[in-house]
Amino acid sequence: MAPGRRGDGLLRHLRGPQQRGQARREPSRRGPGRQRRARADGDGPRCRARGRQRPRWVRAARSARPRRRDGRDDQRRFGRRSRDVPGGSPALRVAIAENSRLFRDGLVLQLEAAGVGVVAECDRADDLIDLLPELRPDLVLMDIRMPPTETDEGIRAAAEIRDRFPGVGILILSTYAESTYAAAVLAISETAIGYLLKDRVTDVGALLDALQRIAAGECVVDPDVVATLLGQPPRRDDLAQLTARERTVLHLMAEGRSNASIAEQLSLTVRTVEAYTAAIFAKLGLVAQPQTNRRVAAVIAWLRGSHTVY
């Protein structure tokens, strides 16, 4: 066939450099550059960039494979910064350990909508503890039951946090209105600790009030736990000695209220409330000591001596 005819196109890939230019093989239109761009749309650099982004929560749900301690840092990064609330005052910075992702997500949305900075989310207490030296939040919020045993991980983690990071406030969240749990939480520390029922989280105002009081160094017990226990007959003789008004004052003390707050709520003078608290301490045998917070000790004695509530 003569050069340039239509049939030559079938043989171009067989011709070499000695032939005329129009008969030589043309460079592939899918050169290396185009191939690289095609890969970038799939598993290439853009996907790796997504992989380098800090995940929203600290670690994905646990798989059935054995746990590996090495290399976890890439999966446990925190993805939020605390924000300043309107007016220029710094927001509270909190870290969360909760193995229910649905509950955790809802909690995060509520806190951030209220101006609280969520600096980390975890599904295990030990992962949260590993991050505390770096994050140093104002408070930690933890479920009382988490993997691996689903028993009292939150309480044991709270004790470790208070020992290693005494400046971090602690709020334990639970679905169980049990006096034994509340007493165990308050026995960890006399300041900056609390026990709330998860139902309380739906009331944003109550949740923020508890967080602010714990951040200020108070001890907080869920009002529903306290109110339920208040209606139960005490099991200890010394608790039975308390009058109805003294039990009411102790109820408010268990919520973490100060004498001034109790006086305002009961329409009493502060001096009258002080008299009631002194009577409570005397009847419970709580002698003033430098290392003892008698208000907390009174609440613990009451919780330990009350019926367990389910």
mmCIF file of C-alpha atoms in Angstrom:
data_model
loop_
_atom_site.group_PDB
_atom_site.id
_atom_site.type_symbol
_atom_site.label_atom_id
_atom_site.label_comp_id
_atom_site.label_asym_id
_atom_site.label_seq_id
_atom_site.Cartn_x
_atom_site.Cartn_y
_atom_site.Cartn_z
ATOM 1 C CA MET A 1 0.000 0.000 0.000
ATOM 2 C CA ALA A 2 1.128 3.576 -0.631
ATOM 3 C CA PRO A 3 2.301 5.591 2.379
ATOM 4 C CA GLY A 4 -0.339 7.604 4.160
ATOM 5 C CA ARG A 5 -3.149 5.297 3.173
ATOM 6 C CA ARG A 6 -5.704 4.293 5.808
ATOM 7 C CA GLY A 7 -4.350 0.773 6.176
ATOM 8 C CA ASP A 8 -0.992 1.979 7.504
ATOM 9 C CA GLY A 9 -2.562 2.738 10.850
ATOM 10 C CA LEU A 10 -2.700 -0.991 11.566
ATOM 11 C CA LEU A 11 1.104 -1.297 11.274
ATOM 12 C CA ARG A 12 2.340 1.841 13.062
ATOM 13 C CA HIS A 13 3.176 0.006 16.215
ATOM 14 C CA LEU A 14 5.562 -2.234 14.204
ATOM 15 C CA ARG A 15 7.605 0.501 12.499
ATOM 16 C CA GLY A 16 10.898 1.826 13.721
ATOM 17 C CA PRO A 17 12.988 5.014 13.724
ATOM 18 C CA GLN A 18 14.228 4.478 10.088
ATOM 19 C CA GLN A 19 10.751 4.969 8.696
ATOM 20 C CA ARG A 20 9.079 8.233 7.831
ATOM 21 C CA GLY A 21 7.709 10.268 10.693
ATOM 22 C CA GLN A 22 4.100 9.758 9.820
ATOM 23 C CA ALA A 23 4.621 6.005 10.034
ATOM 24 C CA ARG A 24 6.420 5.976 13.398
ATOM 25 C CA ARG A 25 4.712 4.962 16.603
ATOM 26 C CA GLU A 26 3.172 7.896 18.367
ATOM 27 C CA PRO A 27 3.819 8.363 22.101
ATOM 28 C CA SER A 28 1.053 6.958 24.248
ATOM 29 C CA ARG A 29 -1.548 9.518 25.156
ATOM 30 C CA ARG A 30 -1.768 7.899 28.618
ATOM 31 C CA GLY A 31 1.754 8.779 29.638
ATOM 32 C CA PRO A 32 3.169 8.571 33.143
ATOM 33 C CA GLY A 33 1.690 11.922 34.104
ATOM 34 C CA ARG A 34 -1.845 10.897 33.210
ATOM 35 C CA GLN A 35 -1.439 7.571 34.960
ATOM 36 C CA ARG A 36 -0.367 9.339 38.135
ATOM 37 C CA ARG A 37 -3.372 11.616 38.008
ATOM 38 C CA ALA A 38 -5.664 8.650 37.578
ATOM 39 C CA ARG A 39 -4.190 6.993 40.667
ATOM 40 C CA ALA A 40 -4.606 10.192 42.621
ATOM 41 C CA ASP A 41 -8.350 9.931 42.120
ATOM 42 C CA GLY A 42 -8.384 6.576 43.867
ATOM 43 C CA ASP A 43 -5.921 5.181 46.376
ATOM 44 C CA GLY A 44 -3.195 7.748 45.877
ATOM 45 C CA PRO A 45 -2.085 10.926 47.652
ATOM 46 C CA ARG A 46 -5.543 12.348 48.304
ATOM 47 C CA CYS A 47 -6.602 9.225 50.154
ATOM 48 C CA ARG A 48 -3.377 9.299 52.164
ATOM 49 C CA ALA A 49 -4.092 12.926 53.018
ATOM 50 C CA ARG A 50 -7.472 11.886 54.340
ATOM 51 C CA GLY A 51 -5.732 9.187 56.337
ATOM 52 C CA ARG A 52 -3.450 11.803 57.898
ATOM 53 C CA GLN A 53 -6.332 13.901 59.088
ATOM 54 C CA ARG A 54 -7.024 13.644 62.788
ATOM 55 C CA PRO A 55 -10.029 11.418 63.385
ATOM 56 C CA ARG A 56 -13.057 12.813 65.148
ATOM 57 C CA TRP A 57 -12.959 10.272 67.942
ATOM 58 C CA VAL A 58 -9.923 8.773 69.515
ATOM 59 C CA ARG A 59 -10.267 5.203 68.371
ATOM 60 C CA ALA A 60 -12.651 3.159 66.309
ATOM 61 C CA ALA A 61 -14.771 0.430 67.819
ATOM 62 C CA ARG A 62 -12.732 -2.510 69.020
ATOM 63 C CA SER A 63 -12.335 -5.457 66.681
ATOM 64 C CA ALA A 64 -12.126 -9.099 67.672
ATOM 65 C CA ARG A 65 -8.395 -9.188 67.024
ATOM 66 C CA PRO A 66 -5.940 -9.003 69.949
ATOM 67 C CA ARG A 67 -5.211 -5.516 71.098
ATOM 68 C CA ARG A 68 -1.941 -3.939 69.920
ATOM 69 C CA ARG A 69 -0.444 -1.297 72.109
ATOM 70 C CA ASP A 70 2.208 -0.181 69.612
ATOM 71 C CA GLY A 71 1.251 2.228 66.887
ATOM 72 C CA ARG A 72 -1.999 3.294 68.547
ATOM 73 C CA ASP A 73 -1.073 6.971 68.580
ATOM 74 C CA ASP A 74 -2.043 7.347 64.927
ATOM 75 C CA GLN A 75 -5.537 6.170 65.809
ATOM 76 C CA ARG A 76 -5.919 8.057 69.076
ATOM 77 C CA ARG A 77 -5.336 11.635 67.994
ATOM 78 C CA PHE A 78 -7.743 14.258 69.166
ATOM 79 C CA GLY A 79 -9.629 16.309 66.620
ATOM 80 C CA ARG A 80 -11.039 19.329 68.422
ATOM 81 C CA ARG A 81 -9.808 22.490 70.007
ATOM 82 C CA SER A 82 -11.583 24.262 72.797
ATOM 83 C CA ARG A 83 -13.353 27.404 71.784
ATOM 84 C CA ASP A 84 -13.833 30.677 73.586
ATOM 85 C CA VAL A 85 -17.343 31.404 74.669
ATOM 86 C CA PRO A 86 -18.850 34.795 73.768
ATOM 87 C CA GLY A 87 -17.446 37.512 75.960
ATOM 88 C CA GLY A 88 -13.847 36.364 75.789
ATOM 89 C CA SER A 89 -13.749 33.936 78.712
ATOM 90 C CA PRO A 90 -12.153 30.577 77.901
ATOM 91 C CA ALA A 91 -14.496 27.637 77.476
ATOM 92 C CA LEU A 92 -14.285 24.577 79.652
ATOM 93 C CA ARG A 93 -12.171 21.902 77.986
ATOM 94 C CA VAL A 94 -13.450 18.375 78.466
ATOM 95 C CA ALA A 95 -12.445 14.881 77.337
ATOM 96 C CA ILE A 96 -14.954 12.050 77.046
ATOM 97 C CA ALA A 97 -14.675 8.287 77.521
ATOM 98 C CA GLU A 98 -17.887 6.543 76.478
ATOM 99 C CA ASN A 99 -18.171 3.303 74.522
ATOM 100 C CA SER A 100 -21.647 4.021 73.115
ATOM 101 C CA ARG A 101 -20.938 6.021 69.983
ATOM 102 C CA LEU A 102 -24.544 7.202 69.687
ATOM 103 C CA PHE A 103 -24.596 8.570 73.231
ATOM 104 C CA ARG A 104 -21.108 10.026 72.808
ATOM 105 C CA ASP A 105 -22.018 11.857 69.610
ATOM 106 C CA GLY A 106 -25.119 13.329 71.214
ATOM 107 C CA LEU A 107 -23.125 14.424 74.249
ATOM 108 C CA VAL A 108 -20.519 16.113 72.074
ATOM 109 C CA LEU A 109 -23.175 18.001 70.110
ATOM 110 C CA GLN A 110 -24.805 19.274 73.289
ATOM 111 C CA LEU A 111 -21.541 20.347 74.883
ATOM 112 C CA GLU A 112 -20.203 22.129 71.821
ATOM 113 C CA ALA A 113 -23.529 23.872 71.237
ATOM 114 C CA ALA A 114 -23.225 25.188 74.794
ATOM 115 C CA GLY A 115 -19.697 26.491 74.178
ATOM 116 C CA VAL A 116 -17.797 23.682 75.908
ATOM 117 C CA GLY A 117 -14.630 22.587 74.126
ATOM 118 C CA VAL A 118 -14.442 18.827 73.526
ATOM 119 C CA VAL A 119 -10.754 18.012 73.094
ATOM 120 C CA ALA A 120 -10.997 14.221 72.828
ATOM 121 C CA GLU A 121 -13.389 11.304 72.561
ATOM 122 C CA CYS A 122 -12.544 7.722 73.467
ATOM 123 C CA ASP A 123 -14.392 4.460 73.832
ATOM 124 C CA ARG A 124 -12.106 3.190 76.621
ATOM 125 C CA ALA A 125 -10.936 4.766 79.854
ATOM 126 C CA ASP A 126 -7.317 3.634 79.484
ATOM 127 C CA ASP A 127 -7.040 5.385 76.116
ATOM 128 C CA LEU A 128 -8.302 8.591 77.689
ATOM 129 C CA ILE A 129 -5.751 8.338 80.490
ATOM 130 C CA ASP A 130 -2.970 7.901 77.916
ATOM 131 C CA LEU A 131 -3.946 11.234 76.336
ATOM 132 C CA LEU A 132 -4.222 13.305 79.506
ATOM 133 C CA PRO A 133 -0.528 14.299 79.744
ATOM 134 C CA GLU A 134 -0.862 15.915 76.327
ATOM 135 C CA LEU A 135 -4.394 17.312 76.535
ATOM 136 C CA ARG A 136 -4.691 18.458 80.165
ATOM 137 C CA PRO A 137 -8.459 19.128 79.978
ATOM 138 C CA ASP A 138 -10.364 20.874 82.739
ATOM 139 C CA LEU A 139 -12.637 17.867 83.212
ATOM 140 C CA VAL A 140 -13.142 14.319 82.042
ATOM 141 C CA LEU A 141 -16.561 12.728 81.524
ATOM 142 C CA MET A 142 -16.601 8.936 81.761
ATOM 143 C CA ASP A 143 -19.131 6.158 81.627
ATOM 144 C CA ILE A 144 -19.069 3.984 84.722
ATOM 145 C CA ARG A 145 -19.047 0.723 82.716
ATOM 146 C CA MET A 146 -16.737 0.353 79.729
ATOM 147 C CA PRO A 147 -14.652 -2.331 78.010
ATOM 148 C CA PRO A 148 -12.947 -4.618 78.655
ATOM 149 C CA THR A 149 -14.944 -5.892 81.666
ATOM 150 C CA GLU A 150 -18.028 -3.641 81.548
ATOM 151 C CA THR A 151 -18.081 -3.406 85.339
ATOM 152 C CA ASP A 152 -16.532 -0.415 87.132
ATOM 153 C CA GLU A 153 -13.853 0.838 84.717
ATOM 154 C CA GLY A 154 -15.014 4.418 85.184
ATOM 155 C CA ILE A 155 -14.552 4.346 88.949
ATOM 156 C CA ARG A 156 -11.105 2.742 88.726
ATOM 157 C CA ALA A 157 -10.066 5.187 86.014
ATOM 158 C CA ALA A 158 -11.318 8.088 88.157
ATOM 159 C CA ALA A 159 -9.102 6.958 91.032
ATOM 160 C CA GLU A 160 -6.068 6.786 88.735
ATOM 161 C CA ILE A 161 -6.813 10.173 87.194
ATOM 162 C CA ARG A 162 -7.166 11.822 90.592
ATOM 163 C CA ASP A 163 -3.859 10.276 91.690
ATOM 164 C CA ARG A 164 -1.889 11.206 88.549
ATOM 165 C CA PHE A 165 -3.702 14.383 87.453
ATOM 166 C CA PRO A 166 -5.165 15.984 90.594
ATOM 167 C CA GLY A 167 -6.073 19.195 88.782
ATOM 168 C CA VAL A 168 -8.498 17.496 86.388
ATOM 169 C CA GLY A 169 -12.161 17.442 87.426
ATOM 170 C CA ILE A 170 -14.052 14.151 87.068
ATOM 171 C CA LEU A 171 -17.688 13.488 86.193
ATOM 172 C CA ILE A 172 -18.897 9.892 86.155
ATOM 173 C CA LEU A 173 -21.981 9.176 84.046
ATOM 174 C CA SER A 174 -24.160 6.170 84.811
ATOM 175 C CA THR A 175 -27.521 4.634 84.069
ATOM 176 C CA TYR A 176 -27.569 3.179 87.583
ATOM 177 C CA ALA A 177 -29.065 5.107 90.507
ATOM 178 C CA GLU A 178 -27.161 3.060 93.050
ATOM 179 C CA SER A 179 -25.938 4.503 96.315
ATOM 180 C CA THR A 180 -22.926 2.175 96.326
ATOM 181 C CA TYR A 181 -21.650 3.640 93.051
ATOM 182 C CA ALA A 182 -22.189 7.219 94.186
ATOM 183 C CA ALA A 183 -20.425 6.520 97.480
ATOM 184 C CA ALA A 184 -17.501 4.882 95.665
ATOM 185 C CA VAL A 185 -17.121 7.935 93.431
ATOM 186 C CA LEU A 186 -17.179 10.418 96.304
ATOM 187 C CA ALA A 187 -14.766 8.272 98.309
ATOM 188 C CA ILE A 188 -12.120 8.860 95.608
ATOM 189 C CA SER A 189 -11.826 12.538 96.370
ATOM 190 C CA GLU A 190 -13.308 15.308 98.457
ATOM 191 C CA THR A 191 -13.198 17.897 95.671
ATOM 192 C CA ALA A 192 -13.942 18.341 91.966
ATOM 193 C CA ILE A 193 -15.787 15.086 91.337
ATOM 194 C CA GLY A 194 -19.348 14.111 90.530
ATOM 195 C CA TYR A 195 -21.820 11.338 89.739
ATOM 196 C CA LEU A 196 -24.682 11.996 87.310
ATOM 197 C CA LEU A 197 -27.281 9.779 85.712
ATOM 198 C CA LYS A 198 -27.187 9.706 81.929
ATOM 199 C CA ASP A 199 -30.780 10.901 81.814
ATOM 200 C CA ARG A 200 -29.513 14.153 83.300
ATOM 201 C CA VAL A 201 -27.447 14.820 80.153
ATOM 202 C CA THR A 202 -30.611 15.631 78.211
ATOM 203 C CA ASP A 203 -31.014 18.672 80.477
ATOM 204 C CA VAL A 204 -28.224 20.873 79.148
ATOM 205 C CA GLY A 205 -28.623 23.402 81.938
ATOM 206 C CA ALA A 206 -28.234 20.748 84.633
ATOM 207 C CA LEU A 207 -25.227 19.236 82.863
ATOM 208 C CA LEU A 208 -23.483 22.594 82.525
ATOM 209 C CA ASP A 209 -24.261 23.415 86.151
ATOM 210 C CA ALA A 210 -22.635 20.157 87.258
ATOM 211 C CA LEU A 211 -19.578 20.751 85.066
ATOM 212 C CA GLN A 212 -19.095 24.292 86.328
ATOM 213 C CA ARG A 213 -19.467 23.259 89.958
ATOM 214 C CA ILE A 214 -17.005 20.398 89.556
ATOM 215 C CA ALA A 215 -14.565 22.728 87.783
ATOM 216 C CA ALA A 216 -14.913 25.046 90.783
ATOM 217 C CA GLY A 217 -13.925 22.205 93.110
ATOM 218 C CA GLU A 218 -17.309 20.992 94.359
ATOM 219 C CA CYS A 219 -18.639 17.444 94.683
ATOM 220 C CA VAL A 220 -21.878 16.726 92.854
ATOM 221 C CA VAL A 221 -24.365 13.849 93.110
ATOM 222 C CA ASP A 222 -27.331 13.501 90.767
ATOM 223 C CA PRO A 223 -30.435 15.003 92.408
ATOM 224 C CA ASP A 224 -32.534 11.991 91.425
ATOM 225 C CA VAL A 225 -30.197 9.659 93.310
ATOM 226 C CA VAL A 226 -30.272 11.917 96.338
ATOM 227 C CA ALA A 227 -34.030 12.451 96.216
ATOM 228 C CA THR A 228 -34.731 8.739 95.940
ATOM 229 C CA LEU A 229 -32.439 7.959 98.844
ATOM 230 C CA LEU A 230 -34.030 10.715 100.888
ATOM 231 C CA GLY A 231 -37.341 8.907 100.736
ATOM 232 C CA GLN A 232 -35.859 5.615 101.924
ATOM 233 C CA PRO A 233 -35.633 4.699 105.603
ATOM 234 C CA PRO A 234 -31.989 4.732 106.716
ATOM 235 C CA ARG A 235 -30.371 1.462 107.678
ATOM 236 C CA ARG A 236 -27.917 2.924 110.188
ATOM 237 C CA ASP A 237 -28.871 4.084 113.653
ATOM 238 C CA ASP A 238 -26.876 7.304 113.427
ATOM 239 C CA LEU A 239 -28.660 8.264 110.193
ATOM 240 C CA ALA A 240 -31.991 7.514 111.836
ATOM 241 C CA GLN A 241 -31.197 10.196 114.428
ATOM 242 C CA LEU A 242 -31.429 12.941 111.815
ATOM 243 C CA THR A 243 -34.549 15.072 111.841
ATOM 244 C CA ALA A 244 -36.563 15.671 108.679
ATOM 245 C CA ARG A 245 -35.004 19.119 108.254
ATOM 246 C CA GLU A 246 -31.501 17.759 108.810
ATOM 247 C CA ARG A 247 -32.145 15.106 106.177
ATOM 248 C CA THR A 248 -33.257 17.825 103.790
ATOM 249 C CA VAL A 249 -30.075 19.789 104.453
ATOM 250 C CA LEU A 250 -28.021 16.636 103.956
ATOM 251 C CA HIS A 251 -29.897 16.052 100.697
ATOM 252 C CA LEU A 252 -28.784 19.464 99.428
ATOM 253 C CA MET A 253 -25.269 18.911 100.741
ATOM 254 C CA ALA A 254 -25.154 15.717 98.689
ATOM 255 C CA GLU A 255 -25.942 17.756 95.594
ATOM 256 C CA GLY A 256 -22.830 19.799 96.356
ATOM 257 C CA ARG A 257 -24.641 22.915 97.541
ATOM 258 C CA SER A 258 -22.906 25.440 99.755
ATOM 259 C CA ASN A 259 -24.443 26.715 103.006
ATOM 260 C CA ALA A 260 -25.453 29.923 101.256
ATOM 261 C CA SER A 261 -27.141 28.002 98.444
ATOM 262 C CA ILE A 262 -28.966 25.757 100.925
ATOM 263 C CA ALA A 263 -30.104 28.785 102.900
ATOM 264 C CA GLU A 264 -31.478 30.430 99.768
ATOM 265 C CA GLN A 265 -33.321 27.303 98.671
ATOM 266 C CA LEU A 266 -34.883 26.641 102.080
ATOM 267 C CA SER A 267 -35.515 30.318 102.888
ATOM 268 C CA LEU A 268 -33.276 30.133 105.932
ATOM 269 C CA THR A 269 -30.371 32.202 107.180
ATOM 270 C CA VAL A 270 -26.842 30.960 106.605
ATOM 271 C CA ARG A 271 -26.335 30.795 110.364
ATOM 272 C CA THR A 272 -29.344 28.464 110.694
ATOM 273 C CA VAL A 273 -27.967 26.188 107.968
ATOM 274 C CA GLU A 274 -24.607 26.138 109.744
ATOM 275 C CA ALA A 275 -26.407 24.981 112.887
ATOM 276 C CA TYR A 276 -28.082 22.174 110.967
ATOM 277 C CA THR A 277 -24.807 21.040 109.418
ATOM 278 C CA ALA A 278 -23.106 21.071 112.811
ATOM 279 C CA ALA A 279 -25.901 18.876 114.184
ATOM 280 C CA ILE A 280 -25.534 16.496 111.240
ATOM 281 C CA PHE A 281 -21.793 16.185 111.803
ATOM 282 C CA ALA A 282 -22.284 15.557 115.512
ATOM 283 C CA LYS A 283 -24.931 12.865 115.013
ATOM 284 C CA LEU A 284 -22.784 11.100 112.410
ATOM 285 C CA GLY A 285 -19.723 11.268 114.676
ATOM 286 C CA LEU A 286 -17.699 13.375 112.229
ATOM 287 C CA VAL A 287 -14.993 15.210 114.138
ATOM 288 C CA ALA A 288 -13.241 18.137 112.447
ATOM 289 C CA GLN A 289 -9.851 17.075 111.092
ATOM 290 C CA PRO A 290 -7.409 18.918 108.809
ATOM 291 C CA GLN A 291 -7.446 16.166 106.174
ATOM 292 C CA THR A 292 -11.199 15.505 106.212
ATOM 293 C CA ASN A 293 -14.008 17.315 104.422
ATOM 294 C CA ARG A 294 -16.878 16.645 106.807
ATOM 295 C CA ARG A 295 -19.525 17.613 104.254
ATOM 296 C CA VAL A 296 -18.316 14.936 101.859
ATOM 297 C CA ALA A 297 -17.854 12.445 104.690
ATOM 298 C CA ALA A 298 -21.469 13.040 105.790
ATOM 299 C CA VAL A 299 -22.753 12.418 102.271
ATOM 300 C CA ILE A 300 -20.676 9.249 101.931
ATOM 301 C CA ALA A 301 -21.942 7.979 105.283
ATOM 302 C CA TRP A 302 -25.499 8.605 104.185
ATOM 303 C CA LEU A 303 -25.040 6.962 100.794
ATOM 304 C CA ARG A 304 -23.373 3.922 102.314
ATOM 305 C CA GLY A 305 -26.087 3.570 104.898
ATOM 306 C CA SER A 306 -28.983 3.839 102.452
ATOM 307 C CA HIS A 307 -30.773 1.157 100.516
ATOM 308 C CA THR A 308 -29.536 0.434 97.023
ATOM 309 C CA VAL A 309 -31.882 1.900 94.428
ATOM 310 C CA TYR A 310 -32.524 0.341 91.015
#
